[in-house]
Amino acid sequence: KCVQGKVIDINEDKKQMEVTLKDERQVQGSVTSVSEGDVLRGRITRLEKFGAFCYFDDKKLTGLIHISELGTDFVKSVASVVGVGDEVEVAVTKVDESKNRIYLTMKGFGVIEDEDELEEGGYGEESDEDDEDAKMEDEIMHDLQKNESDDDVEESDDDLEEKRKVVDDMKASEIVPMETEEEETWTDFDMPKEVSKVEDDSVKRVTQRQGKRKETEVRAAELARITGSAEPSSKADYERLVLVSPNDSYTWISYMAFLLSLREVDEARKVAERALDVINYREQDEKHNVWVAYLNLEFEHGSPPEESAMQLFKRGLPYNDGRKFHLALLSILKEKGMDDMAQQLLTTMCKKFRDSPEIWLASIEYHISQKRDKVASKVMDRSLKSIEDSKEQTKLISQVALLYYKHQYHEQARHMFESILKSYPKRTDLWSIYIDQEIKLKEHPRIKN
């Protein structure tokens, strides 16, 4: 194809010359022909993510309508307001003579629906001026894209959020916006000239999904904070919770655990003391839970642990159910492997609560779990002598037999069931328990017998 151009520079050393195909007759207009506040009518020629370009045929100028200036409401997408070819009425907000640029706004104006309303010298069919318009936009986009190729990074959700805040602030104050990042780099941008539309759409979809996901998370967090279901994450949060639910031991214990996670042991002790003072005296179970948590704290962080914990135990005995508090201490000692202290405690418990099947059962279970079945048998004999009620004795024997089954002492368990079934052959409940345990062991011949 033959073309006609004009030589504008010659480099004799490199034997090169620079040529332009630009028609001098198609000269771009000067921004001095417009001023801030002028109301103009033009045609949308290109859409970008940050705004739309508008061309004015009569002035041979192209201006930028930033996305924040497309309307008074928040605009998520430029294409949702204007399209290429739309006739619009705009006002000039800024004139940059150094860059030969003008900035526009559609706030208070908009798209012109009826083309007959346009003044003469309207926009008609595309002509050579449209070619000049495209060239001018290409130059602008080339400048606009310069920085973006260096970064080659999409706008993050945080950037979008910041821009939205800027837009909201501008709308609230009704002040003409200063240059945004895109406008400031209008002559410094350098993106690849050809960008795949499919890739651009996929990037938009990913950004939209990320934005929706973040918005959902923020909304859920706000809702949880309003309804009170949000997990507390600070001392202030826990203080609010204990004010709302002063008799809830779980809240107090959670507060203690939170302080321990921060290694503030003394503060955790203070919270425990506060809980024991604040919880109503009628809520004995709630107070008991705090006492047990307090014991655990002293066993972990006391100085020395055993002495501090036992002093606290003696202090708490008058305020708790004796059997329940002893059993709680036994559970802690068993969990921490303090066998000597546990045996001393069991001796005290069996003497103090000799008529309680629950205490005897706890003692027998502890010895069986420590593989001391002979000691457990002796404790069993002592318990039967201490408990006079025959029904309680039968119940205790069946429970101990189940413990033997649980810890793999099958013969001892069978012997105990056989002995009580000889005395009570019509107790179908005992037969059912006995047979059920043998079924679990898959002893089919024994079950048939």
Tab-separated table of C-alpha atoms in Angstrom:
chain	number	residue	atom	x	y	z
A	1	LYS	CA	0.000	0.000	0.000
A	2	CYS	CA	1.414	3.399	-0.974
A	3	VAL	CA	1.202	6.201	1.562
A	4	GLN	CA	2.150	9.845	1.554
A	5	GLY	CA	3.961	11.367	4.491
A	6	LYS	CA	6.245	14.131	5.605
A	7	VAL	CA	9.899	13.820	6.636
A	8	ILE	CA	10.429	15.504	9.991
A	9	ASP	CA	13.949	14.347	10.924
A	10	ILE	CA	17.026	12.789	9.234
A	11	ASN	CA	19.912	10.970	10.945
A	12	GLU	CA	22.747	10.796	8.423
A	13	ASP	CA	25.054	8.796	10.717
A	14	LYS	CA	22.551	5.961	11.111
A	15	LYS	CA	21.106	6.515	7.662
A	16	GLN	CA	17.615	6.807	9.187
A	17	MET	CA	14.795	9.289	8.865
A	18	GLU	CA	11.629	9.946	10.832
A	19	VAL	CA	8.376	10.316	8.907
A	20	THR	CA	4.851	11.311	9.986
A	21	LEU	CA	1.591	10.433	8.290
A	22	LYS	CA	-0.322	13.022	10.285
A	23	ASP	CA	-2.321	15.426	8.148
A	24	GLU	CA	-1.507	18.958	9.216
A	25	ARG	CA	-5.001	19.956	8.249
A	26	GLN	CA	-6.350	17.858	11.070
A	27	VAL	CA	-4.933	19.976	13.843
A	28	GLN	CA	-6.086	19.317	17.394
A	29	GLY	CA	-7.865	22.217	18.994
A	30	SER	CA	-6.392	24.199	21.852
A	31	VAL	CA	-7.669	23.921	25.410
A	32	THR	CA	-7.554	27.693	25.602
A	33	SER	CA	-10.836	27.686	23.697
A	34	VAL	CA	-12.642	26.392	26.804
A	35	SER	CA	-12.623	27.408	30.446
A	36	GLU	CA	-13.779	25.931	33.748
A	37	GLY	CA	-17.556	25.900	34.116
A	38	ASP	CA	-18.299	25.732	30.351
A	39	VAL	CA	-21.174	23.395	29.428
A	40	LEU	CA	-20.456	21.407	26.268
A	41	ARG	CA	-22.048	18.677	24.188
A	42	GLY	CA	-19.921	15.854	22.870
A	43	ARG	CA	-19.747	12.211	21.890
A	44	ILE	CA	-18.321	9.285	23.944
A	45	THR	CA	-15.503	7.718	21.903
A	46	ARG	CA	-13.804	5.322	24.313
A	47	LEU	CA	-14.441	3.648	27.673
A	48	GLU	CA	-11.783	2.729	30.217
A	49	LYS	CA	-12.022	1.308	33.730
A	50	PHE	CA	-11.249	4.724	35.226
A	51	GLY	CA	-13.569	6.829	33.039
A	52	ALA	CA	-14.776	7.755	29.553
A	53	PHE	CA	-13.298	9.940	26.775
A	54	CYS	CA	-15.576	12.538	25.220
A	55	TYR	CA	-14.829	14.273	21.865
A	56	PHE	CA	-16.120	17.708	20.856
A	57	ASP	CA	-16.304	18.108	17.060
A	58	ASP	CA	-16.639	21.880	17.072
A	59	LYS	CA	-13.562	22.391	19.263
A	60	LYS	CA	-11.548	19.355	18.071
A	61	LEU	CA	-10.806	18.438	21.685
A	62	THR	CA	-11.008	15.256	23.730
A	63	GLY	CA	-11.677	15.360	27.464
A	64	LEU	CA	-11.775	12.802	30.255
A	65	ILE	CA	-14.863	12.128	32.388
A	66	HIS	CA	-13.534	10.343	35.470
A	67	ILE	CA	-15.681	7.475	36.821
A	68	SER	CA	-16.363	9.516	39.956
A	69	GLU	CA	-17.817	12.305	37.772
A	70	LEU	CA	-20.270	10.119	35.813
A	71	GLY	CA	-23.082	10.724	38.301
A	72	THR	CA	-24.004	11.744	41.805
A	73	ASP	CA	-24.394	8.099	42.931
A	74	PHE	CA	-21.591	5.565	43.232
A	75	VAL	CA	-20.700	4.138	39.811
A	76	LYS	CA	-19.365	0.574	39.800
A	77	SER	CA	-18.776	0.330	36.047
A	78	VAL	CA	-18.329	3.022	33.408
A	79	ALA	CA	-20.275	0.966	30.870
A	80	SER	CA	-23.318	0.965	33.172
A	81	VAL	CA	-23.707	4.752	32.624
A	82	VAL	CA	-22.472	5.569	29.109
A	83	GLY	CA	-21.515	3.724	25.948
A	84	VAL	CA	-19.390	4.483	22.919
A	85	GLY	CA	-21.314	6.793	20.585
A	86	ASP	CA	-23.576	8.282	23.277
A	87	GLU	CA	-24.213	12.005	22.999
A	88	VAL	CA	-23.670	13.635	26.375
A	89	GLU	CA	-23.818	17.024	27.989
A	90	VAL	CA	-20.918	17.806	30.322
A	91	ALA	CA	-19.286	20.656	32.206
A	92	VAL	CA	-15.587	21.512	32.286
A	93	THR	CA	-14.102	21.098	35.778
A	94	LYS	CA	-10.424	21.676	35.023
A	95	VAL	CA	-8.233	22.867	32.153
A	96	ASP	CA	-4.585	21.771	32.024
A	97	GLU	CA	-2.903	23.956	29.413
A	98	SER	CA	0.552	22.425	29.996
A	99	LYS	CA	-0.696	18.981	28.946
A	100	ASN	CA	-3.444	20.269	26.638
A	101	ARG	CA	-6.014	18.270	28.622
A	102	ILE	CA	-9.497	19.028	29.886
A	103	TYR	CA	-11.395	17.273	32.670
A	104	LEU	CA	-15.174	16.952	32.622
A	105	THR	CA	-18.131	16.070	34.806
A	106	MET	CA	-21.601	14.684	34.067
A	107	LYS	CA	-22.999	15.481	37.526
A	108	GLY	CA	-26.220	17.382	36.958
A	109	PHE	CA	-26.145	16.540	33.234
A	110	GLY	CA	-26.242	13.206	31.398
A	111	VAL	CA	-26.814	11.362	28.149
A	112	ILE	CA	-28.808	13.243	25.492
A	113	GLU	CA	-31.552	10.940	24.247
A	114	ASP	CA	-32.991	13.088	21.421
A	115	GLU	CA	-30.408	13.822	18.739
A	116	ASP	CA	-32.688	16.538	17.258
A	117	GLU	CA	-31.964	18.649	20.340
A	118	LEU	CA	-28.304	18.920	19.380
A	119	GLU	CA	-27.178	22.203	17.970
A	120	GLU	CA	-26.296	22.564	14.329
A	121	GLY	CA	-22.814	21.490	13.481
A	122	GLY	CA	-23.673	18.261	15.363
A	123	TYR	CA	-21.822	15.070	15.094
A	124	GLY	CA	-23.209	13.317	12.035
A	125	GLU	CA	-21.262	10.504	10.435
A	126	GLU	CA	-17.643	9.717	11.152
A	127	SER	CA	-15.155	11.727	9.121
A	128	ASP	CA	-11.474	12.518	9.064
A	129	GLU	CA	-11.995	14.221	12.420
A	130	ASP	CA	-12.929	10.836	13.899
A	131	ASP	CA	-9.536	9.536	12.753
A	132	GLU	CA	-7.879	12.467	14.510
A	133	ASP	CA	-9.982	11.684	17.617
A	134	ALA	CA	-8.793	8.061	17.598
A	135	LYS	CA	-5.171	9.148	17.144
A	136	MET	CA	-5.463	11.568	20.016
A	137	GLU	CA	-6.981	8.906	22.287
A	138	ASP	CA	-4.248	6.459	21.318
A	139	GLU	CA	-1.668	9.021	22.337
A	140	ILE	CA	-3.465	9.604	25.623
A	141	MET	CA	-3.778	5.880	26.297
A	142	HIS	CA	-0.139	5.327	25.439
A	143	ASP	CA	0.778	7.944	28.032
A	144	LEU	CA	-1.827	6.686	30.448
A	145	GLN	CA	-0.489	3.145	30.271
A	146	LYS	CA	3.208	3.852	30.828
A	147	ASN	CA	3.316	3.215	34.580
A	148	GLU	CA	0.927	0.296	34.537
A	149	SER	CA	3.253	-1.932	32.477
A	150	ASP	CA	5.985	-1.367	35.062
A	151	ASP	CA	3.771	-2.538	37.891
A	152	ASP	CA	1.667	-5.039	35.915
A	153	VAL	CA	-0.496	-5.490	38.988
A	154	GLU	CA	-4.283	-5.342	39.250
A	155	GLU	CA	-5.998	-2.988	41.618
A	156	SER	CA	-6.391	-4.687	44.943
A	157	ASP	CA	-9.542	-4.641	47.023
A	158	ASP	CA	-7.877	-2.185	49.416
A	159	ASP	CA	-7.171	0.217	46.526
A	160	LEU	CA	-10.784	-0.044	45.375
A	161	GLU	CA	-11.981	0.600	48.911
A	162	GLU	CA	-9.772	3.705	49.188
A	163	LYS	CA	-11.097	5.055	45.897
A	164	ARG	CA	-14.675	4.454	46.993
A	165	LYS	CA	-13.996	6.430	50.157
A	166	VAL	CA	-12.565	9.268	48.077
A	167	VAL	CA	-15.679	9.261	45.890
A	168	ASP	CA	-17.977	9.274	48.933
A	169	ASP	CA	-16.025	12.161	50.481
A	170	MET	CA	-16.240	14.155	47.228
A	171	LYS	CA	-19.957	13.540	46.969
A	172	ALA	CA	-20.502	14.641	50.566
A	173	SER	CA	-18.515	17.830	50.224
A	174	GLU	CA	-19.585	18.705	46.643
A	175	ILE	CA	-15.992	19.743	45.897
A	176	VAL	CA	-14.460	19.386	42.461
A	177	PRO	CA	-12.086	16.400	42.743
A	178	MET	CA	-8.365	16.760	42.502
A	179	GLU	CA	-6.438	14.626	40.074
A	180	THR	CA	-6.691	10.910	40.918
A	181	GLU	CA	-3.928	8.422	40.346
A	182	GLU	CA	-5.111	7.774	36.801
A	183	GLU	CA	-5.301	11.470	35.954
A	184	GLU	CA	-1.932	12.280	37.443
A	185	THR	CA	-0.349	9.590	35.336
A	186	TRP	CA	-2.374	10.477	32.235
A	187	THR	CA	0.871	11.245	30.406
A	188	ASP	CA	2.966	8.595	32.189
A	189	PHE	CA	1.004	5.401	31.607
A	190	ASP	CA	2.346	2.624	29.392
A	191	MET	CA	0.250	-0.521	29.058
A	192	PRO	CA	0.612	-3.065	26.262
A	193	LYS	CA	-1.168	-1.712	23.195
A	194	GLU	CA	-3.143	-4.909	22.641
A	195	VAL	CA	-4.883	-6.475	25.637
A	196	SER	CA	-7.003	-9.580	25.258
A	197	LYS	CA	-10.634	-8.846	25.902
A	198	VAL	CA	-11.150	-12.354	27.295
A	199	GLU	CA	-8.278	-11.895	29.752
A	200	ASP	CA	-9.638	-8.504	30.778
A	201	ASP	CA	-13.092	-9.991	31.413
A	202	SER	CA	-11.619	-12.824	33.504
A	203	VAL	CA	-9.628	-10.322	35.571
A	204	LYS	CA	-12.813	-8.307	36.174
A	205	ARG	CA	-14.675	-11.436	37.255
A	206	VAL	CA	-11.904	-12.413	39.687
A	207	THR	CA	-11.815	-8.875	41.111
A	208	GLN	CA	-15.606	-8.853	41.477
A	209	ARG	CA	-15.556	-12.223	43.262
A	210	GLN	CA	-12.821	-11.041	45.623
A	211	GLY	CA	-14.739	-7.851	46.318
A	212	LYS	CA	-17.964	-9.739	47.022
A	213	ARG	CA	-16.146	-12.219	49.262
A	214	LYS	CA	-14.535	-9.435	51.282
A	215	GLU	CA	-17.827	-7.560	51.508
A	216	THR	CA	-19.542	-10.729	52.763
A	217	GLU	CA	-16.855	-11.277	55.397
A	218	VAL	CA	-17.094	-7.681	56.599
A	219	ARG	CA	-20.883	-7.878	56.719
A	220	ALA	CA	-20.768	-11.144	58.685
A	221	ALA	CA	-18.263	-9.677	61.142
A	222	GLU	CA	-20.429	-6.585	61.673
A	223	LEU	CA	-23.539	-8.725	62.138
A	224	ALA	CA	-21.741	-10.964	64.634
A	225	ARG	CA	-20.558	-7.902	66.546
A	226	ILE	CA	-24.094	-6.482	66.643
A	227	THR	CA	-25.742	-9.746	67.726
A	228	GLY	CA	-22.996	-10.499	70.245
A	229	SER	CA	-21.977	-13.796	68.621
A	230	ALA	CA	-18.528	-12.560	67.615
A	231	GLU	CA	-15.538	-14.200	69.290
A	232	PRO	CA	-14.009	-11.782	71.826
A	233	SER	CA	-10.443	-10.844	70.968
A	234	SER	CA	-9.470	-8.270	73.600
A	235	LYS	CA	-9.847	-7.446	77.291
A	236	ALA	CA	-12.489	-4.874	76.427
A	237	ASP	CA	-14.550	-7.537	74.605
A	238	TYR	CA	-14.417	-9.861	77.627
A	239	GLU	CA	-15.269	-7.040	80.021
A	240	ARG	CA	-18.390	-6.336	77.987
A	241	LEU	CA	-19.315	-10.034	78.061
A	242	VAL	CA	-18.965	-10.425	81.818
A	243	LEU	CA	-21.069	-7.300	82.310
A	244	VAL	CA	-23.805	-8.793	80.132
A	245	SER	CA	-23.595	-12.308	81.686
A	246	PRO	CA	-22.147	-11.930	85.210
A	247	ASN	CA	-23.374	-15.383	86.344
A	248	ASP	CA	-22.014	-17.321	83.364
A	249	SER	CA	-18.980	-19.327	84.495
A	250	TYR	CA	-18.032	-20.179	80.897
A	251	THR	CA	-17.487	-16.484	80.123
A	252	TRP	CA	-15.330	-15.958	83.210
A	253	ILE	CA	-13.255	-19.075	82.515
A	254	SER	CA	-12.783	-18.031	78.883
A	255	TYR	CA	-11.579	-14.639	80.112
A	256	MET	CA	-9.064	-16.387	82.387
A	257	ALA	CA	-7.845	-18.578	79.534
A	258	PHE	CA	-7.434	-15.519	77.305
A	259	LEU	CA	-5.273	-13.775	79.914
A	260	LEU	CA	-3.198	-16.921	80.401
A	261	SER	CA	-2.592	-17.021	76.650
A	262	LEU	CA	-1.111	-13.535	77.063
A	263	ARG	CA	0.974	-14.834	80.023
A	264	GLU	CA	-0.807	-12.483	82.426
A	265	VAL	CA	-1.170	-15.002	85.280
A	266	ASP	CA	-1.793	-12.451	88.014
A	267	GLU	CA	-4.528	-10.811	85.944
A	268	ALA	CA	-6.136	-14.238	85.433
A	269	ARG	CA	-6.138	-14.784	89.225
A	270	LYS	CA	-7.808	-11.406	89.699
A	271	VAL	CA	-10.494	-12.358	87.179
A	272	ALA	CA	-11.100	-15.644	89.058
A	273	GLU	CA	-11.475	-13.771	92.345
A	274	ARG	CA	-13.853	-11.297	90.697
A	275	ALA	CA	-15.927	-14.154	89.304
A	276	LEU	CA	-16.261	-15.777	92.752
A	277	ASP	CA	-17.432	-12.412	94.175
A	278	VAL	CA	-19.755	-11.454	91.314
A	279	ILE	CA	-21.550	-14.759	90.603
A	280	ASN	CA	-24.738	-14.976	92.631
A	281	TYR	CA	-24.538	-17.270	95.670
A	282	ARG	CA	-27.547	-19.221	94.398
A	283	GLU	CA	-25.579	-20.277	91.289
A	284	GLN	CA	-23.543	-22.925	93.106
A	285	ASP	CA	-22.748	-24.944	89.970
A	286	GLU	CA	-21.369	-21.841	88.232
A	287	LYS	CA	-19.221	-21.014	91.249
A	288	HIS	CA	-18.014	-24.625	91.390
A	289	ASN	CA	-16.866	-24.407	87.748
A	290	VAL	CA	-14.813	-21.293	88.511
A	291	TRP	CA	-13.238	-22.957	91.577
A	292	VAL	CA	-12.181	-25.938	89.455
A	293	ALA	CA	-10.717	-23.654	86.783
A	294	TYR	CA	-8.901	-21.733	89.525
A	295	LEU	CA	-7.430	-25.032	90.816
A	296	ASN	CA	-6.179	-25.889	87.341
A	297	LEU	CA	-4.576	-22.450	87.100
A	298	GLU	CA	-2.677	-22.959	90.373
A	299	PHE	CA	-1.509	-26.442	89.358
A	300	GLU	CA	-0.087	-24.923	86.175
A	301	HIS	CA	1.233	-21.559	87.354
A	302	GLY	CA	1.380	-21.712	91.187
A	303	SER	CA	4.616	-21.228	93.091
A	304	PRO	CA	5.063	-24.011	94.067
A	305	PRO	CA	2.133	-25.551	92.111
A	306	GLU	CA	1.079	-28.371	94.522
A	307	GLU	CA	1.229	-26.207	97.617
A	308	SER	CA	-0.642	-23.289	96.017
A	309	ALA	CA	-3.332	-25.597	94.632
A	310	MET	CA	-3.896	-27.439	97.945
A	311	GLN	CA	-4.161	-24.145	99.833
A	312	LEU	CA	-6.786	-23.017	97.344
A	313	PHE	CA	-8.576	-26.379	97.688
A	314	LYS	CA	-8.796	-26.016	101.472
A	315	ARG	CA	-10.020	-22.443	101.034
A	316	GLY	CA	-12.734	-23.524	98.594
A	317	LEU	CA	-14.065	-26.535	100.561
A	318	PRO	CA	-16.501	-24.501	102.732
A	319	TYR	CA	-18.044	-22.937	99.611
A	320	ASN	CA	-18.555	-26.144	97.609
A	321	ASP	CA	-20.254	-29.509	97.821
A	322	GLY	CA	-17.613	-31.627	99.592
A	323	ARG	CA	-17.966	-34.817	97.513
A	324	LYS	CA	-18.175	-32.939	94.230
A	325	PHE	CA	-15.140	-30.787	95.022
A	326	HIS	CA	-13.057	-33.819	96.111
A	327	LEU	CA	-13.954	-35.668	92.912
A	328	ALA	CA	-12.967	-32.611	90.843
A	329	LEU	CA	-9.566	-32.502	92.563
A	330	LEU	CA	-9.130	-36.252	91.996
A	331	SER	CA	-9.822	-35.760	88.279
A	332	ILE	CA	-7.160	-33.025	88.078
A	333	LEU	CA	-4.567	-35.134	89.927
A	334	LYS	CA	-5.293	-38.130	87.708
A	335	GLU	CA	-4.951	-36.023	84.561
A	336	LYS	CA	-1.620	-34.586	85.726
A	337	GLY	CA	-0.252	-37.990	86.834
A	338	MET	CA	0.193	-37.038	90.506
A	339	ASP	CA	-0.319	-40.559	91.871
A	340	ASP	CA	0.933	-40.027	95.444
A	341	MET	CA	-1.306	-37.033	96.018
A	342	ALA	CA	-4.215	-38.877	94.408
A	343	GLN	CA	-3.849	-41.894	96.750
A	344	GLN	CA	-3.696	-39.625	99.791
A	345	LEU	CA	-6.811	-37.850	98.590
A	346	LEU	CA	-8.628	-41.189	98.030
A	347	THR	CA	-7.828	-42.312	101.561
A	348	THR	CA	-9.259	-39.073	102.929
A	349	MET	CA	-12.329	-39.304	100.688
A	350	CYS	CA	-13.168	-42.888	101.651
A	351	LYS	CA	-12.943	-42.052	105.356
A	352	LYS	CA	-14.916	-38.822	105.080
A	353	PHE	CA	-17.653	-40.126	102.740
A	354	ARG	CA	-17.724	-43.833	103.665
A	355	ASP	CA	-21.463	-44.147	102.981
A	356	SER	CA	-21.227	-42.702	99.444
A	357	PRO	CA	-21.199	-45.299	96.588
A	358	GLU	CA	-20.005	-42.569	94.231
A	359	ILE	CA	-16.796	-42.031	96.231
A	360	TRP	CA	-16.074	-45.775	96.522
A	361	LEU	CA	-16.667	-46.245	92.805
A	362	ALA	CA	-14.276	-43.382	92.001
A	363	SER	CA	-11.614	-44.956	94.219
A	364	ILE	CA	-12.006	-48.404	92.639
A	365	GLU	CA	-11.948	-46.925	89.128
A	366	TYR	CA	-8.750	-45.011	89.871
A	367	HIS	CA	-6.913	-48.125	91.094
A	368	ILE	CA	-8.132	-50.224	88.158
A	369	SER	CA	-6.979	-47.524	85.699
A	370	GLN	CA	-3.520	-47.634	87.387
A	371	LYS	CA	-3.375	-51.449	86.875
A	372	ARG	CA	-3.750	-52.125	90.592
A	373	ASP	CA	-6.595	-54.640	90.416
A	374	LYS	CA	-5.707	-56.284	93.748
A	375	VAL	CA	-5.904	-52.928	95.539
A	376	ALA	CA	-9.207	-52.309	93.763
A	377	SER	CA	-10.550	-55.655	95.088
A	378	LYS	CA	-9.641	-54.702	98.660
A	379	VAL	CA	-11.339	-51.323	98.243
A	380	MET	CA	-14.370	-53.189	96.877
A	381	ASP	CA	-14.579	-55.352	99.997
A	382	ARG	CA	-14.338	-52.279	102.232
A	383	SER	CA	-17.079	-50.518	100.252
A	384	LEU	CA	-19.529	-53.446	100.679
A	385	LYS	CA	-18.944	-53.348	104.429
A	386	SER	CA	-19.498	-49.598	104.554
A	387	ILE	CA	-22.664	-49.528	102.407
A	388	GLU	CA	-25.535	-51.257	104.187
A	389	ASP	CA	-28.300	-50.897	101.572
A	390	SER	CA	-28.473	-54.142	99.524
A	391	LYS	CA	-29.788	-52.355	96.435
A	392	GLU	CA	-26.888	-49.904	96.520
A	393	GLN	CA	-24.494	-52.844	96.959
A	394	THR	CA	-25.881	-54.637	93.872
A	395	LYS	CA	-25.699	-51.461	91.832
A	396	LEU	CA	-22.105	-50.850	92.916
A	397	ILE	CA	-21.053	-54.422	92.074
A	398	SER	CA	-22.530	-54.178	88.559
A	399	GLN	CA	-20.818	-50.828	87.981
A	400	VAL	CA	-17.455	-52.175	89.166
A	401	ALA	CA	-17.896	-55.225	86.894
A	402	LEU	CA	-18.381	-52.870	83.939
A	403	LEU	CA	-15.156	-51.099	84.917
A	404	TYR	CA	-13.344	-54.429	84.858
A	405	TYR	CA	-14.721	-55.108	81.371
A	406	LYS	CA	-13.631	-51.659	80.275
A	407	HIS	CA	-10.038	-52.199	81.445
A	408	GLN	CA	-9.732	-55.744	80.022
A	409	TYR	CA	-10.147	-57.661	83.299
A	410	HIS	CA	-12.763	-59.944	81.762
A	411	GLU	CA	-12.607	-62.898	84.193
A	412	GLN	CA	-13.001	-60.701	87.277
A	413	ALA	CA	-15.982	-58.995	85.621
A	414	ARG	CA	-17.638	-62.314	84.775
A	415	HIS	CA	-17.104	-63.585	88.324
A	416	MET	CA	-18.812	-60.497	89.746
A	417	PHE	CA	-21.829	-60.782	87.429
A	418	GLU	CA	-22.175	-64.506	88.137
A	419	SER	CA	-22.146	-63.886	91.897
A	420	ILE	CA	-24.893	-61.257	91.877
A	421	LEU	CA	-27.027	-63.223	89.368
A	422	LYS	CA	-26.972	-66.234	91.720
A	423	SER	CA	-28.532	-64.018	94.351
A	424	TYR	CA	-30.905	-62.278	91.918
A	425	PRO	CA	-31.595	-64.724	89.015
A	426	LYS	CA	-34.718	-62.847	87.924
A	427	ARG	CA	-32.964	-59.481	87.449
A	428	THR	CA	-33.343	-59.216	83.665
A	429	ASP	CA	-31.592	-55.847	83.663
A	430	LEU	CA	-28.427	-57.443	85.045
A	431	TRP	CA	-28.680	-60.314	82.551
A	432	SER	CA	-29.003	-57.790	79.704
A	433	ILE	CA	-25.911	-55.867	80.818
A	434	TYR	CA	-23.913	-59.100	81.226
A	435	ILE	CA	-24.922	-60.491	77.812
A	436	ASP	CA	-24.317	-57.150	76.110
A	437	GLN	CA	-20.702	-57.082	77.375
A	438	GLU	CA	-20.099	-60.642	76.130
A	439	ILE	CA	-21.565	-59.750	72.737
A	440	LYS	CA	-19.050	-56.911	72.478
A	441	LEU	CA	-16.293	-59.475	73.132
A	442	LYS	CA	-17.837	-61.816	70.507
A	443	GLU	CA	-17.958	-64.711	72.981
A	444	HIS	CA	-20.743	-66.572	71.134
A	445	PRO	CA	-20.469	-69.991	72.919
A	446	ARG	CA	-20.582	-68.283	76.331
A	447	ILE	CA	-23.590	-66.235	75.231
A	448	LYS	CA	-25.492	-69.398	74.225
A	449	ASN	CA	-24.714	-71.063	77.560
